[in-house]
Amino acid sequence: MEQGRPLYIPVILGTSRMGRMSLHAARLVTGELSKCAGVETELIDIAKLPLPTNDAGEAIKHADFSARVNRADALVIVSPEYNHGYSGLLKHVLDSCLKEYIHKAVGIVGVSAGPFGGVRSIENLLPVMRELGLVTIFWDVNFSTVQKVFAEDGSLLDEAYLRRIEKFLNELIWMAKTLRHGREQIPLN
Ligand SMILES: Cc1cc2nc3c(=O)[nH]c(=O)nc-3n(C[C@H](O)[C@H](O)[C@H](O)COP(=O)(O)O)c2cc1C
């Protein structure tokens, strides 16, 4: 089904915080995704998107981010947990696009200092995903007590995460292929 054109699945790093541990998680997932056959990926760092904060929504659409989301077959969102929610800047960036997301798959990676692996951040993102037209998968990756999962240089200390990421990506790729087929082959009406 996917011979020829690879899937494009960028990873969005959902925080600009200095010293963010989510960067290690995002780099790890991007690296694992890049090993998957028939997939192109890259890390989109929201800290590098110069969106104004005195406006919101599609009025501040960033051409390059919009083009990447438009090209994407699926997204991975790496979402740190901030006061049981997701980061405000992540929402600000996501709000800048709309039709670019429709009928595309999304998988969410939660990151927290606490023991719950960002689950509250993920749960709070789910209704946002639905409103954007994204299709969520039923696997997440949860980096709990993330400061113990990665060394200071970003190397992975707990190999168990590799198997979890593999299961998550398998499901995401299946959903990405399925939805690409639907977008290209199945009329909406
Ligand atoms: C404003 C703020 C709120 C936070 N709230 C929580 C929280 O509710 N639960 C938790 O486990 N960790 C919380 N943390 C810690 C982050 O989850 C931790 O820094 C983790 O590494 C992910 O965020 P990071 O990528 O910014 O490092 C908070 C951190 C910040 C900066």
Short mmCIF file of C-alpha atoms and ligand atoms in Angstrom, two decimals:
data_model
loop_
_atom_site.label_atom_id
_atom_site.label_comp_id
_atom_site.label_asym_id
_atom_site.label_seq_id
_atom_site.Cartn_x
_atom_site.Cartn_y
_atom_site.Cartn_z
CA MET A 1 0.00 0.00 0.00
CA GLU A 2 2.78 2.43 0.88
CA GLN A 3 5.33 1.52 -1.79
CA GLY A 4 6.88 4.58 -3.30
CA ARG A 5 5.93 7.49 -1.12
CA PRO A 6 7.14 7.35 2.49
CA LEU A 7 4.97 8.43 5.38
CA TYR A 8 6.01 11.75 6.88
CA ILE A 9 5.66 11.77 10.67
CA PRO A 10 7.27 14.76 12.40
CA VAL A 11 7.77 14.89 16.17
CA ILE A 12 6.64 18.13 17.83
CA LEU A 13 8.56 19.05 20.97
CA GLY A 14 5.92 20.80 23.04
CA THR A 15 7.87 23.11 25.32
CA SER A 16 10.39 25.91 25.07
CA ARG A 17 11.43 25.70 28.74
CA MET A 18 15.15 26.12 29.38
CA GLY A 19 16.62 22.83 30.54
CA ARG A 20 13.62 20.87 29.30
CA MET A 21 13.94 17.10 29.75
CA SER A 22 11.34 16.58 27.05
CA LEU A 23 14.06 17.30 24.52
CA HIS A 24 15.71 13.96 25.37
CA ALA A 25 12.39 12.14 24.97
CA ALA A 26 11.70 13.89 21.66
CA ARG A 27 15.15 13.07 20.30
CA LEU A 28 14.81 9.43 21.34
CA VAL A 29 11.40 9.02 19.68
CA THR A 30 12.58 10.82 16.53
CA GLY A 31 15.58 8.49 16.37
CA GLU A 32 13.43 5.37 16.75
CA LEU A 33 10.97 6.67 14.17
CA SER A 34 13.78 7.31 11.71
CA LYS A 35 14.63 3.58 11.88
CA CYS A 36 11.14 2.59 10.72
CA ALA A 37 10.95 1.49 7.10
CA GLY A 38 9.02 3.81 4.82
CA VAL A 39 8.93 6.70 7.29
CA GLU A 40 10.49 10.16 7.13
CA THR A 41 10.64 12.17 10.31
CA GLU A 42 12.16 15.24 11.89
CA LEU A 43 11.98 17.09 15.16
CA ILE A 44 9.92 20.28 15.17
CA ASP A 45 11.02 22.37 18.15
CA ILE A 46 8.32 24.87 19.08
CA ALA A 47 11.00 27.02 20.74
CA LYS A 48 12.24 27.78 17.24
CA LEU A 49 8.87 28.92 15.90
CA PRO A 50 8.73 32.70 16.20
CA LEU A 51 4.98 33.02 16.75
CA PRO A 52 3.72 36.33 18.17
CA THR A 53 1.87 36.19 21.48
CA ASN A 54 -0.32 39.22 20.95
CA ASP A 55 -2.62 37.29 18.64
CA ALA A 56 -3.78 33.69 18.29
CA GLY A 57 -5.11 31.09 15.91
CA GLU A 58 -4.73 31.02 12.17
CA ALA A 59 -3.97 34.77 12.15
CA ILE A 60 -0.43 33.87 13.25
CA LYS A 61 0.03 30.81 11.04
CA HIS A 62 3.72 30.13 10.42
CA ALA A 63 4.23 29.15 6.77
CA ASP A 64 6.90 26.57 7.45
CA PHE A 65 5.08 24.89 10.36
CA SER A 66 1.85 24.90 8.36
CA ALA A 67 3.60 23.27 5.38
CA ARG A 68 5.07 20.54 7.59
CA VAL A 69 1.78 19.73 9.25
CA ASN A 70 0.07 19.80 5.87
CA ARG A 71 2.59 17.30 4.51
CA ALA A 72 2.38 15.10 7.61
CA ASP A 73 0.52 11.79 7.63
CA ALA A 74 0.75 11.65 11.40
CA LEU A 75 2.18 13.65 14.28
CA VAL A 76 3.95 12.69 17.47
CA ILE A 77 3.45 15.30 20.18
CA VAL A 78 5.87 15.28 23.10
CA SER A 79 3.98 16.91 25.94
CA PRO A 80 5.52 17.71 29.31
CA GLU A 81 3.15 17.87 32.26
CA TYR A 82 2.87 21.36 33.71
CA ASN A 83 0.49 21.65 36.69
CA HIS A 84 -1.45 18.61 35.47
CA GLY A 85 -1.90 20.15 32.02
CA TYR A 86 0.03 20.66 28.80
CA SER A 87 2.25 23.62 28.06
CA GLY A 88 0.58 26.86 27.07
CA LEU A 89 3.03 27.40 24.24
CA LEU A 90 2.21 24.00 22.75
CA LYS A 91 -1.47 24.96 22.59
CA HIS A 92 -0.58 28.35 21.11
CA VAL A 93 1.40 26.66 18.34
CA LEU A 94 -1.21 23.96 17.67
CA ASP A 95 -3.94 26.60 17.43
CA SER A 96 -2.12 28.27 14.53
CA CYS A 97 -3.26 25.56 12.10
CA LEU A 98 -6.60 23.90 11.46
CA LYS A 99 -7.37 22.15 8.20
CA GLU A 100 -3.76 20.90 8.07
CA TYR A 101 -4.59 18.35 10.81
CA ILE A 102 -7.79 16.84 9.52
CA HIS A 103 -7.97 13.02 9.26
CA LYS A 104 -4.37 12.55 10.35
CA ALA A 105 -3.10 10.33 13.12
CA VAL A 106 -1.53 11.58 16.34
CA GLY A 107 0.34 9.84 19.12
CA ILE A 108 1.21 11.59 22.37
CA VAL A 109 4.32 11.14 24.50
CA GLY A 110 3.90 12.37 28.08
CA VAL A 111 6.87 13.54 30.13
CA SER A 112 6.84 14.29 33.86
CA ALA A 113 9.10 14.62 36.84
CA GLY A 114 6.43 12.85 38.87
CA PRO A 115 5.46 9.17 38.73
CA PHE A 116 2.54 9.35 36.28
CA GLY A 117 4.41 9.91 33.03
CA GLY A 118 2.48 12.97 31.94
CA VAL A 119 -0.86 11.12 31.80
CA ARG A 120 -2.76 14.18 32.98
CA SER A 121 -1.15 16.26 30.27
CA ILE A 122 -2.14 13.62 27.70
CA GLU A 123 -5.71 13.29 28.97
CA ASN A 124 -6.12 17.06 28.76
CA LEU A 125 -4.77 17.13 25.21
CA LEU A 126 -7.21 14.51 23.92
CA PRO A 127 -10.24 16.82 23.50
CA VAL A 128 -7.98 19.35 21.78
CA MET A 129 -6.80 16.69 19.34
CA ARG A 130 -10.40 15.79 18.53
CA GLU A 131 -11.36 19.40 17.87
CA LEU A 132 -8.39 19.77 15.51
CA GLY A 133 -9.57 16.77 13.48
CA LEU A 134 -6.67 14.57 14.51
CA VAL A 135 -7.26 10.87 15.18
CA THR A 136 -5.68 9.67 18.43
CA ILE A 137 -4.22 6.21 18.85
CA PHE A 138 -4.72 4.06 21.94
CA TRP A 139 -1.05 3.78 22.86
CA ASP A 140 0.93 6.53 24.57
CA VAL A 141 4.51 6.64 25.81
CA ASN A 142 4.85 7.84 29.40
CA PHE A 143 8.22 9.05 30.63
CA SER A 144 7.80 8.95 34.43
CA THR A 145 10.40 10.50 36.76
CA VAL A 146 12.13 11.51 33.55
CA GLN A 147 15.19 12.76 35.39
CA LYS A 148 15.99 9.09 36.07
CA VAL A 149 15.28 7.89 32.54
CA PHE A 150 17.94 9.99 30.81
CA ALA A 151 21.49 10.88 31.76
CA GLU A 152 22.52 14.53 31.60
CA ASP A 153 23.88 14.04 28.10
CA GLY A 154 20.48 12.69 26.99
CA SER A 155 21.48 9.04 26.76
CA LEU A 156 18.77 6.55 27.70
CA LEU A 157 19.24 4.85 31.09
CA ASP A 158 16.21 2.55 30.95
CA GLU A 159 16.13 0.31 27.88
CA ALA A 160 12.55 -0.79 28.63
CA TYR A 161 11.40 2.39 26.92
CA LEU A 162 12.57 1.13 23.53
CA ARG A 163 9.95 -1.65 23.46
CA ARG A 164 7.22 0.76 24.57
CA ILE A 165 8.19 3.22 21.85
CA GLU A 166 8.20 0.42 19.27
CA LYS A 167 4.63 -0.63 20.15
CA PHE A 168 3.48 2.98 20.10
CA LEU A 169 5.09 3.66 16.71
CA ASN A 170 3.73 0.45 15.19
CA GLU A 171 0.22 1.53 16.09
CA LEU A 172 0.80 5.10 14.90
CA ILE A 173 2.18 3.94 11.55
CA TRP A 174 -0.79 1.60 11.05
CA MET A 175 -3.17 4.47 11.75
CA ALA A 176 -1.19 6.82 9.50
CA LYS A 177 -1.38 4.35 6.59
CA THR A 178 -5.07 3.73 7.17
CA LEU A 179 -5.93 7.41 7.27
CA ARG A 180 -3.80 8.19 4.22
CA HIS A 181 -5.73 5.54 2.34
CA GLY A 182 -8.98 7.09 3.55
CA ARG A 183 -7.97 10.66 2.64
CA GLU A 184 -6.84 9.62 -0.82
CA GLN A 185 -9.37 6.94 -1.71
CA ILE A 186 -12.60 7.42 0.20
CA PRO A 187 -14.84 10.40 -0.58
CA LEU A 188 -16.34 12.15 2.42
CA ASN A 189 -19.90 12.19 1.11
C1 LIG B 1 5.35 25.03 35.37
C2 LIG B 1 5.67 23.59 35.67
C3 LIG B 1 4.71 22.78 36.19
C4 LIG B 1 4.97 21.43 36.45
N1 LIG B 1 3.96 20.62 36.89
C5 LIG B 1 4.20 19.30 37.04
C6 LIG B 1 3.14 18.41 37.38
O1 LIG B 1 2.00 18.79 37.52
N2 LIG B 1 3.42 17.09 37.51
C7 LIG B 1 4.69 16.61 37.33
O2 LIG B 1 4.89 15.38 37.45
N3 LIG B 1 5.71 17.42 36.98
C8 LIG B 1 5.49 18.74 36.82
N4 LIG B 1 6.50 19.57 36.41
C9 LIG B 1 7.82 19.01 36.14
C10 LIG B 1 7.92 18.59 34.66
O3 LIG B 1 7.03 17.57 34.38
C11 LIG B 1 9.36 18.20 34.41
O4 LIG B 1 10.13 19.38 34.29
C12 LIG B 1 9.58 17.26 33.25
O5 LIG B 1 10.96 17.17 33.04
C13 LIG B 1 8.90 17.64 31.94
O6 LIG B 1 9.03 18.99 31.63
P1 LIG B 1 10.31 19.64 30.86
O7 LIG B 1 10.37 19.04 29.49
O8 LIG B 1 10.03 21.10 30.84
O9 LIG B 1 11.52 19.28 31.67
C14 LIG B 1 6.26 20.92 36.18
C15 LIG B 1 7.24 21.76 35.64
C16 LIG B 1 6.95 23.08 35.37
C17 LIG B 1 8.01 23.95 34.75
#
